[in-house]
Structure formats: C-alpha cells, structure tokens
C-alpha cells in the first residue's frame, strides 16, 4: 500500500515535491523505479512475514468473544488502518525526496538519483517499522517488543540488505540507487519512524475510546 500511495501521489503532486522536470526534460519523474518496488516487496514481505508467524500472542485473545458468523475478517477498522498507514508511508517517502531534490516545498541540492534513493530507503524502513505495528491492532508496538528474536533477525536482515542495495556498486547499477551519507540515512530513519508514531497514537486513541470494553 505504501508503494502504491507513493507512486500515485508522486504523479499527482509532481510539481509540489520537485519531481516535475527533475530529469531536465520537463517530464514528470516517477518517485520509485520498478526494480525498487519489487525489492521492497521482497525484503519486507518475506522474512518479516514468516517471523510474524511465530510471534507470541500480544493480546489476551482467549478472553475475546468468538467472531460473529457474518462478521468480516477485514472490517472497516482494519481497512482504515491499512489505508491510513499507506498514506503516511507515501507522504513520508515523498517528503524525503522533496527534502533532497531541488525545487518543491524544500529546496534541496542533491541529484535525482540520490533523492530517489533516500525516498526508496525511507519506504523500506517504514515497512520494517510497520512490522512492529502489525503485531497487534490495538496493543502498543512496545509491549513485549523483544519476545520474538526471529522477528528482530528478519528486520535486521532487511536493514542490512537495504544498506547493501544502496552502498554496493554493482547493486546500485541493478536497482538504480546512489550512495547515501549519514545525513541522508538519518533523515530516512526519522521520516520512516513516523509510521510507528502515527500508529501508536491511533492505537492509544482507540484504547481510550474502548477502555471499558477492553477491560
């Protein structure tokens, strides 16, 4: 969902974030390359997804009443969460590109390749942050955060692979990336973490509204 929102918003608001004419020819430049989108799906939907399968229960699931026969598995609340998280990921990615790209809301000074790589990295890291959000729809990501070593291993592996794609020369050629310095990485991590904080606030508000029901 984050990739879809990023590409869609990047095309719709190309002029705002500096993507319009970024290549020098006056055409709209897509925020992510096809190979980068495939890489995001590979890194974030494989190891972390498998590790989630052995995650100990976070909520007191046995205390819940059984789901109604006609109740949807993916209900309105879940759809709202999916769409809102995707929106936050897309905005964070495009803002990162805008920070480093000349023009747009913030005047940057980097090349298109560097700005796109920073945005690409932000989206990957946002997906990895969102792994911890996904452990529960209502409980904080920080609750029993370190009980699943496989999950941390999968996230760590994903991070190492992303560093390799960004910094290793032959992988740069394959995925259209450019080297990032510590400032680029710092911005990418900070922007990506907005997904975690957004969902923490969303869950906190839900728990406040349903305090009696949860108890």
GROMACS .gro file of N, CA and C in nm, residues 22-192:
model
  513
   22UNK      N    1   1.242   1.702  -1.302
   22UNK     CA    2   1.364   1.670  -1.227
   22UNK      C    3   1.471   1.608  -1.315
   23UNK      N    4   1.429   1.545  -1.424
   23UNK     CA    5   1.526   1.483  -1.515
   23UNK      C    6   1.583   1.583  -1.614
   24UNK      N    7   1.532   1.706  -1.612
   24UNK     CA    8   1.583   1.808  -1.702
   24UNK      C    9   1.508   1.820  -1.832
   25UNK      N   10   1.415   1.730  -1.858
   25UNK     CA   11   1.342   1.734  -1.984
   25UNK      C   12   1.201   1.788  -1.972
   26UNK      N   13   1.161   1.828  -1.853
   26UNK     CA   14   1.028   1.883  -1.832
   26UNK      C   15   0.921   1.779  -1.806
   27UNK      N   16   0.954   1.651  -1.813
   27UNK     CA   17   0.857   1.544  -1.791
   27UNK      C   18   0.848   1.511  -1.642
   28UNK      N   19   0.737   1.445  -1.605
   28UNK     CA   20   0.719   1.401  -1.467
   28UNK      C   21   0.803   1.276  -1.443
   29UNK      N   22   0.878   1.276  -1.335
   29UNK     CA   23   0.964   1.163  -1.299
   29UNK      C   24   0.895   1.081  -1.192
   30UNK      N   25   0.890   0.950  -1.209
   30UNK     CA   26   0.828   0.864  -1.108
   30UNK      C   27   0.918   0.858  -0.985
   31UNK      N   28   0.859   0.855  -0.865
   31UNK     CA   29   0.939   0.856  -0.743
   31UNK      C   30   1.016   0.727  -0.718
   32UNK      N   31   0.965   0.614  -0.768
   32UNK     CA   32   1.031   0.486  -0.749
   32UNK      C   33   1.042   0.412  -0.881
   33UNK      N   34   1.151   0.339  -0.898
   33UNK     CA   35   1.169   0.255  -1.017
   33UNK      C   36   1.101   0.120  -0.995
   34UNK      N   37   1.072   0.051  -1.105
   34UNK     CA   38   1.004  -0.079  -1.095
   34UNK      C   39   1.086  -0.179  -1.015
   35UNK      N   40   1.218  -0.181  -1.036
   35UNK     CA   41   1.303  -0.274  -0.963
   35UNK      C   42   1.303  -0.243  -0.813
   36UNK      N   43   1.291  -0.116  -0.778
   36UNK     CA   44   1.288  -0.078  -0.638
   36UNK      C   45   1.158  -0.124  -0.571
   37UNK      N   46   1.048  -0.113  -0.643
   37UNK     CA   47   0.920  -0.160  -0.589
   37UNK      C   48   0.925  -0.311  -0.566
   38UNK      N   49   0.981  -0.384  -0.661
   38UNK     CA   50   0.995  -0.529  -0.645
   38UNK      C   51   1.084  -0.562  -0.525
   39UNK      N   52   1.189  -0.484  -0.506
   39UNK     CA   53   1.280  -0.506  -0.394
   39UNK      C   54   1.208  -0.483  -0.260
   40UNK      N   55   1.127  -0.379  -0.253
   40UNK     CA   56   1.052  -0.350  -0.131
   40UNK      C   57   0.963  -0.469  -0.094
   41UNK      N   58   0.894  -0.523  -0.192
   41UNK     CA   59   0.807  -0.638  -0.166
   41UNK      C   60   0.887  -0.760  -0.121
   42UNK      N   61   1.003  -0.779  -0.183
   42UNK     CA   62   1.086  -0.894  -0.149
   42UNK      C   63   1.139  -0.884  -0.006
   43UNK      N   64   1.193  -0.768   0.030
   43UNK     CA   65   1.258  -0.751   0.160
   43UNK      C   66   1.157  -0.747   0.275
   44UNK      N   67   1.045  -0.679   0.253
   44UNK     CA   68   0.952  -0.655   0.364
   44UNK      C   69   0.842  -0.760   0.376
   45UNK      N   70   0.818  -0.837   0.270
   45UNK     CA   71   0.707  -0.933   0.272
   45UNK      C   72   0.752  -1.077   0.283
   46UNK      N   73   0.880  -1.101   0.299
   46UNK     CA   74   0.929  -1.239   0.308
   46UNK      C   75   0.970  -1.273   0.451
   47UNK      N   76   1.092  -1.237   0.490
   47UNK     CA   77   1.141  -1.270   0.624
   47UNK      C   78   1.053  -1.219   0.738
   48UNK      N   79   1.018  -1.090   0.740
   48UNK     CA   80   0.932  -1.041   0.849
   48UNK      C   81   0.796  -1.112   0.855
   49UNK      N   82   0.738  -1.141   0.739
   49UNK     CA   83   0.608  -1.208   0.737
   49UNK      C   84   0.619  -1.348   0.796
   50UNK      N   85   0.725  -1.421   0.762
   50UNK     CA   86   0.745  -1.554   0.818
   50UNK      C   87   0.769  -1.548   0.969
   51UNK      N   88   0.847  -1.449   1.012
   51UNK     CA   89   0.877  -1.436   1.155
   51UNK      C   90   0.752  -1.401   1.235
   52UNK      N   91   0.661  -1.328   1.173
   52UNK     CA   92   0.536  -1.295   1.242
   52UNK      C   93   0.454  -1.420   1.273
   53UNK      N   94   0.477  -1.525   1.195
   53UNK     CA   95   0.403  -1.649   1.215
   53UNK      C   96   0.436  -1.719   1.346
   54UNK      N   97   0.552  -1.687   1.405
   54UNK     CA   98   0.590  -1.749   1.532
   54UNK      C   99   0.590  -1.645   1.644
   55UNK      N  100   0.525  -1.532   1.621
   55UNK     CA  101   0.521  -1.428   1.722
   55UNK      C  102   0.429  -1.470   1.837
   56UNK      N  103   0.475  -1.464   1.962
   56UNK     CA  104   0.385  -1.497   2.075
   56UNK      C  105   0.267  -1.401   2.078
   57UNK      N  106   0.156  -1.446   2.134
   57UNK     CA  107   0.038  -1.361   2.137
   57UNK      C  108   0.066  -1.233   2.215
   58UNK      N  109   0.019  -1.122   2.159
   58UNK     CA  110   0.039  -0.992   2.222
   58UNK      C  111  -0.081  -0.955   2.307
   59UNK      N  112  -0.200  -0.983   2.256
   59UNK     CA  113  -0.324  -0.952   2.328
   59UNK      C  114  -0.376  -1.077   2.398
   60UNK      N  115  -0.470  -1.057   2.487
   60UNK     CA  116  -0.535  -1.169   2.555
   60UNK      C  117  -0.646  -1.221   2.463
   61UNK      N  118  -0.605  -1.292   2.358
   61UNK     CA  119  -0.701  -1.333   2.255
   61UNK      C  120  -0.804  -1.433   2.309
   62UNK      N  121  -0.766  -1.513   2.409
   62UNK     CA  122  -0.859  -1.613   2.460
   62UNK      C  123  -0.971  -1.550   2.542
   63UNK      N  124  -0.954  -1.423   2.581
   63UNK     CA  125  -1.057  -1.354   2.659
   63UNK      C  126  -1.160  -1.287   2.569
   64UNK      N  127  -1.137  -1.289   2.440
   64UNK     CA  128  -1.230  -1.225   2.348
   64UNK      C  129  -1.346  -1.320   2.314
   65UNK      N  130  -1.463  -1.263   2.291
   65UNK     CA  131  -1.574  -1.348   2.244
   65UNK      C  132  -1.547  -1.393   2.101
   66UNK      N  133  -1.604  -1.505   2.059
   66UNK     CA  134  -1.581  -1.553   1.922
   66UNK      C  135  -1.635  -1.454   1.819
   67UNK      N  136  -1.572  -1.453   1.703
   67UNK     CA  137  -1.615  -1.366   1.594
   67UNK      C  138  -1.751  -1.411   1.542
   68UNK      N  139  -1.838  -1.316   1.513
   68UNK     CA  140  -1.968  -1.348   1.459
   68UNK      C  141  -1.959  -1.416   1.324
   69UNK      N  142  -2.054  -1.503   1.293
   69UNK     CA  143  -2.050  -1.579   1.168
   69UNK      C  144  -2.053  -1.488   1.045
   70UNK      N  145  -2.120  -1.374   1.056
   70UNK     CA  146  -2.133  -1.285   0.943
   70UNK      C  147  -2.041  -1.163   0.954
   71UNK      N  148  -1.951  -1.164   1.049
   71UNK     CA  149  -1.857  -1.053   1.067
   71UNK      C  150  -1.742  -1.067   0.968
   72UNK      N  151  -1.707  -0.959   0.904
   72UNK     CA  152  -1.599  -0.960   0.805
   72UNK      C  153  -1.463  -0.979   0.873
   73UNK      N  154  -1.376  -1.055   0.807
   73UNK     CA  155  -1.240  -1.072   0.859
   73UNK      C  156  -1.165  -0.939   0.849
   74UNK      N  157  -1.175  -0.875   0.733
   74UNK     CA  158  -1.117  -0.742   0.717
   74UNK      C  159  -1.231  -0.642   0.728
   75UNK      N  160  -1.248  -0.586   0.847
   75UNK     CA  161  -1.360  -0.496   0.870
   75UNK      C  162  -1.321  -0.352   0.841
   76UNK      N  163  -1.414  -0.260   0.870
   76UNK     CA  164  -1.392  -0.119   0.839
   76UNK      C  165  -1.272  -0.063   0.915
   77UNK      N  166  -1.256  -0.104   1.042
   77UNK     CA  167  -1.144  -0.053   1.122
   77UNK      C  168  -1.011  -0.099   1.064
   78UNK      N  169  -1.006  -0.224   1.018
   78UNK     CA  170  -0.881  -0.272   0.960
   78UNK      C  171  -0.850  -0.201   0.829
   79UNK      N  172  -0.952  -0.180   0.746
   79UNK     CA  173  -0.933  -0.107   0.621
   79UNK      C  174  -0.884   0.034   0.649
   80UNK      N  175  -0.941   0.098   0.751
   80UNK     CA  176  -0.897   0.233   0.787
   80UNK      C  177  -0.750   0.233   0.827
   81UNK      N  178  -0.709   0.132   0.903
   81UNK     CA  179  -0.569   0.122   0.942
   81UNK      C  180  -0.477   0.101   0.824
   82UNK      N  181  -0.514   0.012   0.734
   82UNK     CA  182  -0.432  -0.016   0.616
   82UNK      C  183  -0.415   0.109   0.529
   83UNK      N  184  -0.527   0.177   0.503
   83UNK     CA  185  -0.523   0.295   0.417
   83UNK      C  186  -0.447   0.411   0.481
   84UNK      N  187  -0.470   0.430   0.611
   84UNK     CA  188  -0.402   0.541   0.679
   84UNK      C  189  -0.251   0.518   0.688
   85UNK      N  190  -0.211   0.395   0.717
   85UNK     CA  191  -0.068   0.364   0.722
   85UNK      C  192  -0.004   0.380   0.585
   86UNK      N  193  -0.074   0.334   0.480
   86UNK     CA  194  -0.023   0.352   0.345
   86UNK      C  195  -0.008   0.498   0.310
   87UNK      N  196  -0.103   0.580   0.354
   87UNK     CA  197  -0.097   0.724   0.329
   87UNK      C  198   0.023   0.787   0.398
   88UNK      N  199   0.046   0.749   0.523
   88UNK     CA  200   0.160   0.803   0.598
   88UNK      C  201   0.291   0.762   0.531
   89UNK      N  202   0.300   0.636   0.488
   89UNK     CA  203   0.421   0.590   0.420
   89UNK      C  204   0.447   0.670   0.292
   90UNK      N  205   0.340   0.690   0.213
   90UNK     CA  206   0.355   0.764   0.089
   90UNK      C  207   0.399   0.907   0.112
   91UNK      N  208   0.338   0.974   0.209
   91UNK     CA  209   0.374   1.113   0.239
   91UNK      C  210   0.517   1.123   0.290
   92UNK      N  211   0.556   1.032   0.381
   92UNK     CA  212   0.692   1.034   0.435
   92UNK      C  213   0.796   1.013   0.325
   93UNK      N  214   0.766   0.922   0.233
   93UNK     CA  215   0.859   0.895   0.123
   93UNK      C  216   0.875   1.015   0.032
   94UNK      N  217   0.763   1.076  -0.006
   94UNK     CA  218   0.769   1.192  -0.096
   94UNK      C  219   0.832   1.313  -0.029
   95UNK      N  220   0.807   1.332   0.100
   95UNK     CA  221   0.870   1.443   0.170
   95UNK      C  222   1.021   1.425   0.178
   96UNK      N  223   1.065   1.300   0.193
   96UNK     CA  224   1.209   1.272   0.194
   96UNK      C  225   1.271   1.307   0.060
   97UNK      N  226   1.206   1.266  -0.047
   97UNK     CA  227   1.255   1.302  -0.181
   97UNK      C  228   1.259   1.453  -0.196
   98UNK      N  229   1.154   1.520  -0.150
   98UNK     CA  230   1.146   1.665  -0.163
   98UNK      C  231   1.257   1.735  -0.087
   99UNK      N  232   1.295   1.682   0.030
   99UNK     CA  233   1.400   1.744   0.111
   99UNK      C  234   1.532   1.752   0.036
  100UNK      N  235   1.563   1.650  -0.043
  100UNK     CA  236   1.693   1.643  -0.109
  100UNK      C  237   1.691   1.688  -0.254
  101UNK      N  238   1.573   1.691  -0.315
  101UNK     CA  239   1.563   1.725  -0.457
  101UNK      C  240   1.547   1.876  -0.474
  102UNK      N  241   1.617   1.939  -0.569
  102UNK     CA  242   1.598   2.082  -0.596
  102UNK      C  243   1.454   2.112  -0.635
  103UNK      N  244   1.402   2.224  -0.588
  103UNK     CA  245   1.263   2.259  -0.616
  103UNK      C  246   1.171   2.198  -0.513
  104UNK      N  247   1.040   2.215  -0.531
  104UNK     CA  248   0.943   2.158  -0.439
  104UNK      C  249   0.924   2.242  -0.315
  105UNK      N  250   0.875   2.180  -0.209
  105UNK     CA  251   0.848   2.252  -0.085
  105UNK      C  252   0.975   2.293  -0.013
  106UNK      N  253   1.075   2.205  -0.014
  106UNK     CA  254   1.205   2.232   0.049
  106UNK      C  255   1.311   2.230  -0.060
  107UNK      N  256   1.394   2.331  -0.062
  107UNK     CA  257   1.496   2.340  -0.166
  107UNK      C  258   1.615   2.253  -0.130
  108UNK      N  259   1.631   2.142  -0.203
  108UNK     CA  260   1.743   2.053  -0.181
  108UNK      C  261   1.853   2.079  -0.282
  109UNK      N  262   1.960   2.003  -0.272
  109UNK     CA  263   2.074   2.025  -0.360
  109UNK      C  264   2.132   1.895  -0.415
  110UNK      N  265   2.062   1.785  -0.394
  110UNK     CA  266   2.114   1.655  -0.439
  110UNK      C  267   2.059   1.620  -0.577
  111UNK      N  268   2.116   1.518  -0.638
  111UNK     CA  269   2.072   1.471  -0.768
  111UNK      C  270   1.943   1.392  -0.754
  112UNK      N  271   1.877   1.369  -0.866
  112UNK     CA  272   1.756   1.287  -0.866
  112UNK      C  273   1.785   1.147  -0.813
  113UNK      N  274   1.899   1.090  -0.852
  113UNK     CA  275   1.933   0.954  -0.808
  113UNK      C  276   1.946   0.947  -0.656
  114UNK      N  277   2.010   1.047  -0.597
  114UNK     CA  278   2.028   1.046  -0.451
  114UNK      C  279   1.895   1.068  -0.381
  115UNK      N  280   1.815   1.165  -0.429
  115UNK     CA  281   1.686   1.193  -0.368
  115UNK      C  282   1.593   1.073  -0.378
  116UNK      N  283   1.592   1.009  -0.494
  116UNK     CA  284   1.506   0.891  -0.512
  116UNK      C  285   1.553   0.777  -0.422
  117UNK      N  286   1.685   0.760  -0.409
  117UNK     CA  287   1.737   0.654  -0.322
  117UNK      C  288   1.699   0.680  -0.177
  118UNK      N  289   1.703   0.805  -0.134
  118UNK     CA  290   1.663   0.839   0.003
  118UNK      C  291   1.515   0.809   0.024
  119UNK      N  292   1.432   0.842  -0.075
  119UNK     CA  293   1.290   0.810  -0.065
  119UNK      C  294   1.265   0.661  -0.064
  120UNK      N  295   1.336   0.590  -0.151
  120UNK     CA  296   1.326   0.444  -0.159
  120UNK      C  297   1.364   0.381  -0.025
  121UNK      N  298   1.472   0.429   0.035
  121UNK     CA  299   1.516   0.378   0.164
  121UNK      C  300   1.415   0.410   0.274
  122UNK      N  301   1.357   0.528   0.269
  122UNK     CA  302   1.256   0.566   0.367
  122UNK      C  303   1.138   0.470   0.362
  123UNK      N  304   1.094   0.435   0.242
  123UNK     CA  305   0.980   0.345   0.229
  123UNK      C  306   1.013   0.205   0.279
  124UNK      N  307   1.133   0.156   0.251
  124UNK     CA  308   1.174   0.025   0.303
  124UNK      C  309   1.176   0.026   0.455
  125UNK      N  310   1.239   0.130   0.512
  125UNK     CA  311   1.247   0.138   0.658
  125UNK      C  312   1.109   0.155   0.721
  126UNK      N  313   1.021   0.229   0.655
  126UNK     CA  314   0.885   0.245   0.705
  126UNK      C  315   0.813   0.110   0.711
  127UNK      N  316   0.834   0.029   0.608
  127UNK     CA  317   0.773  -0.105   0.608
  127UNK      C  318   0.829  -0.189   0.723
  128UNK      N  319   0.958  -0.174   0.751
  128UNK     CA  320   1.018  -0.251   0.860
  128UNK      C  321   0.967  -0.201   0.996
  129UNK      N  322   0.950  -0.070   1.012
  129UNK     CA  323   0.889  -0.017   1.134
  129UNK      C  324   0.748  -0.070   1.150
  130UNK      N  325   0.677  -0.079   1.039
  130UNK     CA  326   0.537  -0.120   1.043
  130UNK      C  327   0.521  -0.267   1.083
  131UNK      N  328   0.627  -0.345   1.072
  131UNK     CA  329   0.623  -0.484   1.117
  131UNK      C  330   0.582  -0.489   1.264
  132UNK      N  331   0.636  -0.398   1.344
  132UNK     CA  332   0.605  -0.398   1.488
  132UNK      C  333   0.463  -0.347   1.513
  133UNK      N  334   0.417  -0.254   1.428
  133UNK     CA  335   0.277  -0.212   1.439
  133UNK      C  336   0.182  -0.329   1.416
  134UNK      N  337   0.220  -0.416   1.324
  134UNK     CA  338   0.131  -0.522   1.277
  134UNK      C  339   0.114  -0.635   1.377
  135UNK      N  340   0.190  -0.635   1.483
  135UNK     CA  341   0.178  -0.742   1.582
  135UNK      C  342   0.044  -0.739   1.652
  136UNK      N  343  -0.018  -0.622   1.658
  136UNK     CA  344  -0.150  -0.610   1.720
  136UNK      C  345  -0.221  -0.488   1.665
  137UNK      N  346  -0.353  -0.498   1.652
  137UNK     CA  347  -0.432  -0.384   1.604
  137UNK      C  348  -0.458  -0.283   1.714
  138UNK      N  349  -0.443  -0.322   1.839
  138UNK     CA  350  -0.481  -0.234   1.950
  138UNK      C  351  -0.370  -0.214   2.053
  139UNK      N  352  -0.280  -0.309   2.069
  139UNK     CA  353  -0.176  -0.300   2.171
  139UNK      C  354  -0.053  -0.229   2.117
  140UNK      N  355   0.014  -0.154   2.202
  140UNK     CA  356   0.133  -0.080   2.161
  140UNK      C  357   0.241  -0.172   2.105
  141UNK      N  358   0.313  -0.121   2.006
  141UNK     CA  359   0.423  -0.196   1.947
  141UNK      C  360   0.535  -0.221   2.048
  142UNK      N  361   0.540  -0.142   2.154
  142UNK     CA  362   0.645  -0.154   2.255
  142UNK      C  363   0.612  -0.256   2.362
  143UNK      N  364   0.490  -0.312   2.358
  143UNK     CA  365   0.451  -0.413   2.454
  143UNK      C  366   0.516  -0.546   2.418
  144UNK      N  367   0.597  -0.599   2.508
  144UNK     CA  368   0.669  -0.726   2.485
  144UNK      C  369   0.741  -0.722   2.350
  145UNK      N  370   0.813  -0.616   2.329
  145UNK     CA  371   0.871  -0.588   2.198
  145UNK      C  372   0.983  -0.685   2.160
  146UNK      N  373   1.049  -0.743   2.259
  146UNK     CA  374   1.168  -0.824   2.230
  146UNK      C  375   1.146  -0.974   2.250
  147UNK      N  376   1.020  -1.017   2.250
  147UNK     CA  377   0.993  -1.159   2.276
  147UNK      C  378   1.017  -1.247   2.153
  148UNK      N  379   1.022  -1.187   2.036
  148UNK     CA  380   1.037  -1.266   1.914
  148UNK      C  381   1.172  -1.236   1.850
  149UNK      N  382   1.271  -1.319   1.878
  149UNK     CA  383   1.405  -1.294   1.823
  149UNK      C  384   1.409  -1.314   1.673
  150UNK      N  385   1.319  -1.400   1.619
  150UNK     CA  386   1.314  -1.422   1.475
  150UNK      C  387   1.269  -1.296   1.402
  151UNK      N  388   1.177  -1.225   1.463
  151UNK     CA  389   1.129  -1.101   1.403
  151UNK      C  390   1.240  -0.997   1.398
  152UNK      N  391   1.313  -0.984   1.505
  152UNK     CA  392   1.425  -0.889   1.507
  152UNK      C  393   1.533  -0.931   1.408
  153UNK      N  394   1.555  -1.061   1.396
  153UNK     CA  395   1.652  -1.109   1.298
  153UNK      C  396   1.611  -1.077   1.157
  154UNK      N  397   1.482  -1.093   1.127
  154UNK     CA  398   1.431  -1.064   0.993
  154UNK      C  399   1.439  -0.915   0.962
  155UNK      N  400   1.406  -0.832   1.061
  155UNK     CA  401   1.415  -0.687   1.041
  155UNK      C  402   1.561  -0.645   1.023
  156UNK      N  403   1.649  -0.703   1.105
  156UNK     CA  404   1.792  -0.672   1.091
  156UNK      C  405   1.848  -0.713   0.956
  157UNK      N  406   1.806  -0.830   0.908
  157UNK     CA  407   1.850  -0.876   0.776
  157UNK      C  408   1.798  -0.783   0.668
  158UNK      N  409   1.673  -0.740   0.679
  158UNK     CA  410   1.617  -0.647   0.582
  158UNK      C  411   1.694  -0.517   0.579
  159UNK      N  412   1.734  -0.468   0.697
  159UNK     CA  413   1.812  -0.345   0.704
  159UNK      C  414   1.949  -0.361   0.638
  160UNK      N  415   2.015  -0.474   0.666
  160UNK     CA  416   2.146  -0.499   0.606
  160UNK      C  417   2.136  -0.509   0.453
  161UNK      N  418   2.033  -0.574   0.404
  161UNK     CA  419   2.014  -0.586   0.260
  161UNK      C  420   1.989  -0.449   0.196
  162UNK      N  421   1.914  -0.364   0.267
  162UNK     CA  422   1.889  -0.230   0.213
  162UNK      C  423   2.018  -0.148   0.208
  163UNK      N  424   2.100  -0.160   0.311
  163UNK     CA  425   2.230  -0.091   0.310
  163UNK      C  426   2.314  -0.139   0.192
  164UNK      N  427   2.311  -0.269   0.166
  164UNK     CA  428   2.387  -0.324   0.054
  164UNK      C  429   2.338  -0.270  -0.080
  165UNK      N  430   2.205  -0.266  -0.097
  165UNK     CA  431   2.149  -0.217  -0.224
  165UNK      C  432   2.185  -0.071  -0.248
  166UNK      N  433   2.198   0.005  -0.140
  166UNK     CA  434   2.228   0.148  -0.153
  166UNK      C  435   2.378   0.174  -0.168
  167UNK      N  436   2.460   0.095  -0.103
  167UNK     CA  437   2.603   0.128  -0.095
  167UNK      C  438   2.694   0.043  -0.185
  168UNK      N  439   2.651  -0.077  -0.223
  168UNK     CA  440   2.738  -0.165  -0.303
  168UNK      C  441   2.725  -0.129  -0.451
  169UNK      N  442   2.837  -0.102  -0.520
  169UNK     CA  443   2.831  -0.051  -0.658
  169UNK      C  444   2.751  -0.134  -0.757
  170UNK      N  445   2.772  -0.266  -0.761
  170UNK     CA  446   2.702  -0.344  -0.864
  170UNK      C  447   2.552  -0.353  -0.835
  171UNK      N  448   2.514  -0.345  -0.708
  171UNK     CA  449   2.372  -0.342  -0.674
  171UNK      C  450   2.311  -0.205  -0.705
  172UNK      N  451   2.392  -0.101  -0.697
  172UNK     CA  452   2.346   0.033  -0.736
  172UNK      C  453   2.306   0.034  -0.883
  173UNK      N  454   2.383  -0.033  -0.965
  173UNK     CA  455   2.352  -0.041  -1.107
  173UNK      C  456   2.223  -0.118  -1.130
  174UNK      N  457   2.207  -0.227  -1.058
  174UNK     CA  458   2.088  -0.311  -1.078
  174UNK      C  459   1.960  -0.245  -1.032
  175UNK      N  460   1.968  -0.164  -0.924
  175UNK     CA  461   1.846  -0.107  -0.865
  175UNK      C  462   1.835   0.044  -0.881
  176UNK      N  463   1.927   0.103  -0.955
  176UNK     CA  464   1.918   0.246  -0.982
  176UNK      C  465   1.934   0.333  -0.858
  177UNK      N  466   2.021   0.292  -0.767
  177UNK     CA  467   2.041   0.367  -0.643
  177UNK      C  468   2.173   0.443  -0.647
  178UNK      N  469   2.191   0.530  -0.549
  178UNK     CA  470   2.314   0.605  -0.533
  178UNK      C  471   2.353   0.603  -0.385
  179UNK      N  472   2.481   0.619  -0.357
  179UNK     CA  473   2.528   0.614  -0.218
  179UNK      C  474   2.468   0.727  -0.135
  180UNK      N  475   2.436   0.696  -0.010
  180UNK     CA  476   2.383   0.794   0.084
  180UNK      C  477   2.484   0.816   0.196
  181UNK      N  478   2.494   0.941   0.244
  181UNK     CA  479   2.580   0.966   0.359
  181UNK      C  480   2.497   0.957   0.487
  182UNK      N  481   2.561   0.984   0.601
  182UNK     CA  482   2.493   0.968   0.729
  182UNK      C  483   2.374   1.062   0.743
  183UNK      N  484   2.384   1.181   0.685
  183UNK     CA  485   2.272   1.276   0.692
  183UNK      C  486   2.151   1.222   0.618
  184UNK      N  487   2.174   1.163   0.500
  184UNK     CA  488   2.065   1.104   0.423
  184UNK      C  489   2.000   0.989   0.502
  185UNK      N  490   2.084   0.905   0.559
  185UNK     CA  491   2.031   0.791   0.635
  185UNK      C  492   1.954   0.839   0.758
  186UNK      N  493   2.006   0.944   0.825
  186UNK     CA  494   1.937   0.997   0.942
  186UNK      C  495   1.797   1.048   0.909
  187UNK      N  496   1.787   1.122   0.798
  187UNK     CA  497   1.657   1.174   0.756
  187UNK      C  498   1.564   1.059   0.720
  188UNK      N  499   1.616   0.958   0.649
  188UNK     CA  500   1.535   0.844   0.608
  188UNK      C  501   1.479   0.770   0.730
  189UNK      N  502   1.563   0.747   0.831
  189UNK     CA  503   1.517   0.678   0.952
  189UNK      C  504   1.412   0.761   1.025
  190UNK      N  505   1.437   0.891   1.039
  190UNK     CA  506   1.343   0.977   1.109
  190UNK      C  507   1.208   0.983   1.038
  191UNK      N  508   1.210   0.998   0.906
  191UNK     CA  509   1.085   1.006   0.831
  191UNK      C  510   1.012   0.871   0.835
  192UNK      N  511   1.086   0.762   0.825
  192UNK     CA  512   1.024   0.630   0.826
  192UNK      C  513   0.959   0.599   0.960
   0.00000   0.00000   0.00000
